[in-house]
Amino acid sequence: AQKITQTQPGMFVQEKEAVTLDCTYDTSDPSYGLFWYKQPSSGEMIFLIYQGSYDQQNATEGRYSLNFQKARKSANLVISASQLGDSAMYFCAMREGRGNQGGKLIFGQGTELSVKP
Amino acid sequence: GAVVSQHPSWVICKSGTSVKIECRSLDFQATTMFWYRQFPKQSLMLMATSNEGSKATYEQGVEKDKFLINHASLTLSTLTVTSAHPEDSSFYICSASPGQAGNGNQPQHFGDGTRLSIL
């Protein structure tokens, strides 16, 4: 069963506008972490933001914020004031459990974001 | 911040040869590193967990004898694609995290990846 689901293969957004990238997850583990990464065409994976399952508040990092709805098992990424440099693939990932084996990430299918000038 | 270096960035080689890819944590020690494979326009698929001083843990469907992993020190893990064939052509990327991997909000830090092309 798919543990991380990103239902938007591609998204377009106008420069300076906000955009929401969807991510839903499935786990029975009460302890988990959710991550968003950006992957430009060059291939490197850039960490954007983290949300822990026990965090009471939604995570924010600059223009990035995470809309965490635990009951719905969703962790959507919101990018405010989009910039041309935001054009990239975006991956949602989940880490389950604890310990070294818990460090591995399971990735969603990704969303390709294109920012229009 | 935590830096992971991966080498080489590009490899083009003939079918049947073996290719070694290195993943180094430059400013931290990593008892665990992870190897992923990514096809164009697709997601990252975890291949194996590399454990310092012990055998790697492979994901279901990944051939252990095909993808040899060695984690001989706290800063270096290597992935060797043995007897490579065109179907092994892909983007391989490693990751590591300071401290115990599963704790807290430590993100996995990724190398820049290796594009492997087998002719």
mmCIF file of C-alpha atoms in Angstrom:
data_model
loop_
_atom_site.group_PDB
_atom_site.id
_atom_site.type_symbol
_atom_site.label_atom_id
_atom_site.label_comp_id
_atom_site.label_asym_id
_atom_site.label_seq_id
_atom_site.Cartn_x
_atom_site.Cartn_y
_atom_site.Cartn_z
ATOM 1 C CA ALA A 1 0.000 0.000 0.000
ATOM 2 C CA GLN A 2 1.228 3.469 -0.867
ATOM 3 C CA LYS A 3 2.345 5.172 2.293
ATOM 4 C CA ILE A 4 2.911 8.621 0.862
ATOM 5 C CA THR A 5 0.646 9.986 -1.839
ATOM 6 C CA GLN A 6 1.110 13.116 -3.880
ATOM 7 C CA THR A 7 -1.829 13.388 -6.235
ATOM 8 C CA GLN A 8 -0.602 16.323 -8.300
ATOM 9 C CA PRO A 9 1.930 15.224 -10.932
ATOM 10 C CA GLY A 10 2.310 18.799 -12.108
ATOM 11 C CA MET A 11 1.320 22.241 -10.905
ATOM 12 C CA PHE A 12 1.535 25.722 -12.381
ATOM 13 C CA VAL A 13 1.617 28.925 -10.372
ATOM 14 C CA GLN A 14 2.015 32.547 -11.289
ATOM 15 C CA GLU A 15 5.074 34.292 -9.956
ATOM 16 C CA LYS A 16 4.441 36.005 -6.597
ATOM 17 C CA GLU A 17 1.359 33.919 -5.887
ATOM 18 C CA ALA A 18 1.028 31.182 -3.263
ATOM 19 C CA VAL A 19 0.724 27.506 -4.127
ATOM 20 C CA THR A 20 -0.222 24.415 -2.139
ATOM 21 C CA LEU A 21 1.277 21.022 -2.870
ATOM 22 C CA ASP A 22 -0.721 18.120 -1.501
ATOM 23 C CA CYS A 23 0.586 15.173 0.474
ATOM 24 C CA THR A 24 -1.298 12.463 2.307
ATOM 25 C CA TYR A 25 0.248 9.643 4.266
ATOM 26 C CA ASP A 26 -0.660 6.374 5.869
ATOM 27 C CA THR A 27 0.901 4.923 8.986
ATOM 28 C CA SER A 28 -0.115 3.143 12.156
ATOM 29 C CA ASP A 29 3.019 4.260 13.983
ATOM 30 C CA PRO A 30 2.258 7.084 16.441
ATOM 31 C CA SER A 31 5.803 8.406 16.043
ATOM 32 C CA TYR A 32 6.669 9.662 12.603
ATOM 33 C CA GLY A 33 8.164 12.608 10.827
ATOM 34 C CA LEU A 34 7.156 14.298 7.615
ATOM 35 C CA PHE A 35 9.614 16.061 5.345
ATOM 36 C CA TRP A 36 9.462 18.080 2.178
ATOM 37 C CA TYR A 37 12.357 18.169 -0.252
ATOM 38 C CA LYS A 38 12.932 20.186 -3.410
ATOM 39 C CA GLN A 39 14.755 18.620 -6.338
ATOM 40 C CA PRO A 40 15.849 21.006 -9.111
ATOM 41 C CA SER A 41 16.672 19.656 -12.553
ATOM 42 C CA SER A 42 20.307 19.308 -11.473
ATOM 43 C CA GLY A 43 19.245 16.470 -9.181
ATOM 44 C CA GLU A 44 20.274 17.459 -5.691
ATOM 45 C CA MET A 45 17.756 17.032 -2.881
ATOM 46 C CA ILE A 46 17.220 20.167 -0.833
ATOM 47 C CA PHE A 47 15.560 19.855 2.569
ATOM 48 C CA LEU A 48 12.773 22.399 3.020
ATOM 49 C CA ILE A 49 10.706 21.711 6.109
ATOM 50 C CA TYR A 50 9.902 19.137 8.786
ATOM 51 C CA GLN A 51 6.806 18.277 10.801
ATOM 52 C CA GLY A 52 6.844 15.807 13.665
ATOM 53 C CA SER A 53 3.803 13.749 14.541
ATOM 54 C CA TYR A 54 3.725 15.195 18.054
ATOM 55 C CA ASP A 55 4.235 18.795 17.023
ATOM 56 C CA GLN A 56 1.329 20.949 18.083
ATOM 57 C CA GLN A 57 1.964 23.761 15.652
ATOM 58 C CA ASN A 58 2.364 23.788 11.917
ATOM 59 C CA ALA A 59 5.970 24.099 10.813
ATOM 60 C CA THR A 60 7.162 27.214 9.016
ATOM 61 C CA GLU A 61 10.492 28.003 7.341
ATOM 62 C CA GLY A 62 10.629 31.319 5.565
ATOM 63 C CA ARG A 63 8.291 31.143 2.567
ATOM 64 C CA TYR A 64 7.505 27.514 3.282
ATOM 65 C CA SER A 65 4.807 26.386 5.660
ATOM 66 C CA LEU A 66 3.286 23.026 6.301
ATOM 67 C CA ASN A 67 -0.463 22.597 6.694
ATOM 68 C CA PHE A 68 -0.482 19.582 9.001
ATOM 69 C CA GLN A 69 -3.871 17.948 9.528
ATOM 70 C CA LYS A 70 -3.168 14.894 11.600
ATOM 71 C CA ALA A 71 -6.677 13.474 11.671
ATOM 72 C CA ARG A 72 -6.835 13.635 7.894
ATOM 73 C CA LYS A 73 -3.257 12.390 7.584
ATOM 74 C CA SER A 74 -2.272 15.215 5.335
ATOM 75 C CA ALA A 75 0.814 17.408 5.292
ATOM 76 C CA ASN A 76 0.463 19.922 2.505
ATOM 77 C CA LEU A 77 3.286 22.284 1.622
ATOM 78 C CA VAL A 78 2.431 25.918 1.090
ATOM 79 C CA ILE A 79 4.873 28.114 -0.786
ATOM 80 C CA SER A 80 4.125 31.792 -0.508
ATOM 81 C CA ALA A 81 5.207 34.480 -2.962
ATOM 82 C CA SER A 82 6.425 32.011 -5.579
ATOM 83 C CA GLN A 83 9.665 32.764 -7.362
ATOM 84 C CA LEU A 84 10.957 31.528 -10.698
ATOM 85 C CA GLY A 85 13.635 29.604 -8.811
ATOM 86 C CA ASP A 86 10.941 27.575 -7.099
ATOM 87 C CA SER A 87 10.366 25.636 -10.315
ATOM 88 C CA ALA A 88 11.413 22.074 -9.435
ATOM 89 C CA MET A 89 10.186 18.672 -8.327
ATOM 90 C CA TYR A 90 8.862 18.573 -4.791
ATOM 91 C CA PHE A 91 8.792 15.416 -2.750
ATOM 92 C CA CYS A 92 6.942 14.657 0.436
ATOM 93 C CA ALA A 93 8.569 11.975 2.582
ATOM 94 C CA MET A 94 7.790 10.141 5.789
ATOM 95 C CA ARG A 95 10.019 8.604 8.392
ATOM 96 C CA GLU A 96 8.508 6.031 10.706
ATOM 97 C CA GLY A 97 9.668 4.817 14.058
ATOM 98 C CA ARG A 98 12.865 5.408 15.936
ATOM 99 C CA GLY A 99 16.435 4.228 15.898
ATOM 100 C CA ASN A 100 18.703 3.827 12.936
ATOM 101 C CA GLN A 101 16.258 1.772 10.953
ATOM 102 C CA GLY A 102 13.719 4.474 11.521
ATOM 103 C CA GLY A 103 15.837 6.973 9.685
ATOM 104 C CA LYS A 104 14.893 5.797 6.233
ATOM 105 C CA LEU A 105 12.527 7.919 4.240
ATOM 106 C CA ILE A 106 9.628 6.791 2.108
ATOM 107 C CA PHE A 107 8.928 9.247 -0.687
ATOM 108 C CA GLY A 108 5.796 10.250 -2.502
ATOM 109 C CA GLN A 109 5.580 10.335 -6.267
ATOM 110 C CA GLY A 110 6.519 13.980 -6.440
ATOM 111 C CA THR A 111 4.923 17.114 -7.858
ATOM 112 C CA GLU A 112 6.567 19.107 -10.614
ATOM 113 C CA LEU A 113 6.023 22.788 -9.932
ATOM 114 C CA SER A 114 6.376 25.337 -12.689
ATOM 115 C CA VAL A 115 6.385 29.028 -11.832
ATOM 116 C CA LYS A 116 5.224 31.300 -14.630
ATOM 117 C CA PRO A 117 6.654 34.816 -15.004
ATOM 118 C CA GLY B 1 25.608 22.430 8.229
ATOM 119 C CA ALA B 2 25.747 18.731 7.488
ATOM 120 C CA VAL B 3 27.330 18.024 4.113
ATOM 121 C CA VAL B 4 27.223 14.784 2.171
ATOM 122 C CA SER B 5 29.526 14.351 -0.784
ATOM 123 C CA GLN B 6 28.913 11.805 -3.515
ATOM 124 C CA HIS B 7 31.380 10.782 -6.180
ATOM 125 C CA PRO B 8 31.404 10.489 -9.125
ATOM 126 C CA SER B 9 28.681 12.752 -10.471
ATOM 127 C CA TRP B 10 28.560 11.039 -13.848
ATOM 128 C CA VAL B 11 29.615 7.617 -15.002
ATOM 129 C CA ILE B 12 29.433 6.205 -18.498
ATOM 130 C CA CYS B 13 30.760 2.713 -18.951
ATOM 131 C CA LYS B 14 30.412 -0.426 -20.986
ATOM 132 C CA SER B 15 28.073 -3.244 -20.177
ATOM 133 C CA GLY B 16 29.650 -5.860 -17.932
ATOM 134 C CA THR B 17 31.885 -3.556 -15.941
ATOM 135 C CA SER B 18 31.521 -2.794 -12.246
ATOM 136 C CA VAL B 19 31.028 0.726 -11.000
ATOM 137 C CA LYS B 20 31.754 2.027 -7.507
ATOM 138 C CA ILE B 21 29.970 5.074 -6.092
ATOM 139 C CA GLU B 22 31.177 6.748 -2.912
ATOM 140 C CA CYS B 23 29.119 8.590 -0.340
ATOM 141 C CA ARG B 24 30.933 10.607 2.313
ATOM 142 C CA SER B 25 29.706 12.596 5.267
ATOM 143 C CA LEU B 26 32.153 15.506 5.365
ATOM 144 C CA ASP B 27 31.501 17.154 8.702
ATOM 145 C CA PHE B 28 29.734 14.529 10.761
ATOM 146 C CA GLN B 29 29.802 10.841 11.486
ATOM 147 C CA ALA B 30 27.044 8.621 10.174
ATOM 148 C CA THR B 31 26.494 5.128 11.482
ATOM 149 C CA THR B 32 23.733 4.766 8.933
ATOM 150 C CA MET B 33 23.533 5.871 5.333
ATOM 151 C CA PHE B 34 20.851 5.227 2.771
ATOM 152 C CA TRP B 35 21.042 4.487 -0.929
ATOM 153 C CA TYR B 36 18.257 5.442 -3.300
ATOM 154 C CA ARG B 37 17.632 4.950 -6.977
ATOM 155 C CA GLN B 38 15.633 7.304 -9.134
ATOM 156 C CA PHE B 39 14.403 6.946 -12.703
ATOM 157 C CA PRO B 40 13.587 10.075 -14.740
ATOM 158 C CA LYS B 41 10.471 11.874 -13.586
ATOM 159 C CA GLN B 42 9.925 9.307 -10.859
ATOM 160 C CA SER B 43 10.309 9.166 -7.125
ATOM 161 C CA LEU B 44 13.273 8.033 -5.047
ATOM 162 C CA MET B 45 13.154 4.348 -4.255
ATOM 163 C CA LEU B 46 15.088 3.166 -1.234
ATOM 164 C CA MET B 47 17.485 0.400 -2.187
ATOM 165 C CA ALA B 48 19.267 -0.331 1.059
ATOM 166 C CA THR B 49 20.321 0.882 4.463
ATOM 167 C CA SER B 50 24.070 0.935 4.916
ATOM 168 C CA ASN B 51 25.198 0.156 8.453
ATOM 169 C CA GLU B 52 28.715 0.950 9.633
ATOM 170 C CA GLY B 53 30.547 -2.196 10.619
ATOM 171 C CA SER B 54 27.777 -4.597 9.679
ATOM 172 C CA LYS B 55 25.853 -5.868 6.707
ATOM 173 C CA ALA B 56 23.584 -3.613 4.754
ATOM 174 C CA THR B 57 19.835 -4.082 4.940
ATOM 175 C CA TYR B 58 18.322 -4.375 1.484
ATOM 176 C CA GLU B 59 14.782 -3.507 0.492
ATOM 177 C CA GLN B 60 12.588 -6.155 -1.009
ATOM 178 C CA GLY B 61 13.391 -6.793 -4.642
ATOM 179 C CA VAL B 62 16.910 -5.346 -4.561
ATOM 180 C CA GLU B 63 19.593 -7.849 -5.514
ATOM 181 C CA LYS B 64 22.286 -7.989 -2.848
ATOM 182 C CA ASP B 65 24.857 -9.515 -5.173
ATOM 183 C CA LYS B 66 24.168 -6.911 -7.808
ATOM 184 C CA PHE B 67 24.380 -3.878 -5.570
ATOM 185 C CA LEU B 68 27.189 -4.370 -3.095
ATOM 186 C CA ILE B 69 27.278 -1.964 -0.176
ATOM 187 C CA ASN B 70 30.213 -1.431 2.129
ATOM 188 C CA HIS B 71 30.213 0.932 5.092
ATOM 189 C CA ALA B 72 33.740 0.581 6.385
ATOM 190 C CA SER B 73 33.971 3.811 8.347
ATOM 191 C CA LEU B 74 31.711 6.325 10.026
ATOM 192 C CA THR B 75 32.094 8.729 7.116
ATOM 193 C CA LEU B 76 32.108 6.525 4.037
ATOM 194 C CA SER B 77 29.682 4.162 2.364
ATOM 195 C CA THR B 78 30.191 2.712 -1.097
ATOM 196 C CA LEU B 79 27.742 1.226 -3.556
ATOM 197 C CA THR B 80 29.189 -1.045 -6.220
ATOM 198 C CA VAL B 81 27.020 -1.959 -9.186
ATOM 199 C CA THR B 82 28.491 -5.251 -10.317
ATOM 200 C CA SER B 83 28.447 -6.446 -13.910
ATOM 201 C CA ALA B 84 26.387 -3.437 -14.891
ATOM 202 C CA HIS B 85 23.886 -3.660 -17.737
ATOM 203 C CA PRO B 86 21.868 -0.973 -19.541
ATOM 204 C CA GLU B 87 18.876 -1.578 -17.271
ATOM 205 C CA ASP B 88 21.033 -0.482 -14.330
ATOM 206 C CA SER B 89 21.300 2.981 -15.856
ATOM 207 C CA SER B 90 19.731 5.368 -13.388
ATOM 208 C CA PHE B 91 20.315 8.183 -10.924
ATOM 209 C CA TYR B 92 21.732 6.900 -7.642
ATOM 210 C CA ILE B 93 21.704 9.107 -4.578
ATOM 211 C CA CYS B 94 22.801 8.591 -1.009
ATOM 212 C CA SER B 95 21.772 10.248 2.219
ATOM 213 C CA ALA B 96 22.953 10.457 5.805
ATOM 214 C CA SER B 97 22.036 12.225 8.996
ATOM 215 C CA PRO B 98 24.086 13.348 12.011
ATOM 216 C CA GLY B 99 23.397 11.467 15.195
ATOM 217 C CA GLN B 100 21.018 8.568 15.481
ATOM 218 C CA ALA B 101 19.039 8.598 12.294
ATOM 219 C CA GLY B 102 15.604 8.033 13.682
ATOM 220 C CA ASN B 103 15.610 10.627 16.403
ATOM 221 C CA GLY B 104 14.106 14.045 16.422
ATOM 222 C CA ASN B 105 13.770 16.269 13.435
ATOM 223 C CA GLN B 106 17.121 15.550 11.846
ATOM 224 C CA PRO B 107 16.591 15.571 8.098
ATOM 225 C CA GLN B 108 18.432 13.256 5.819
ATOM 226 C CA HIS B 109 21.126 15.160 3.951
ATOM 227 C CA PHE B 110 21.638 14.013 0.417
ATOM 228 C CA GLY B 111 24.637 13.784 -1.832
ATOM 229 C CA ASP B 112 24.342 15.368 -5.259
ATOM 230 C CA GLY B 113 23.721 11.998 -6.857
ATOM 231 C CA THR B 114 25.428 9.923 -9.530
ATOM 232 C CA ARG B 115 24.065 9.575 -13.045
ATOM 233 C CA LEU B 116 25.020 6.130 -14.263
ATOM 234 C CA SER B 117 24.784 5.282 -17.949
ATOM 235 C CA ILE B 118 25.612 1.781 -19.112
ATOM 236 C CA LEU B 119 26.224 1.428 -22.843
#
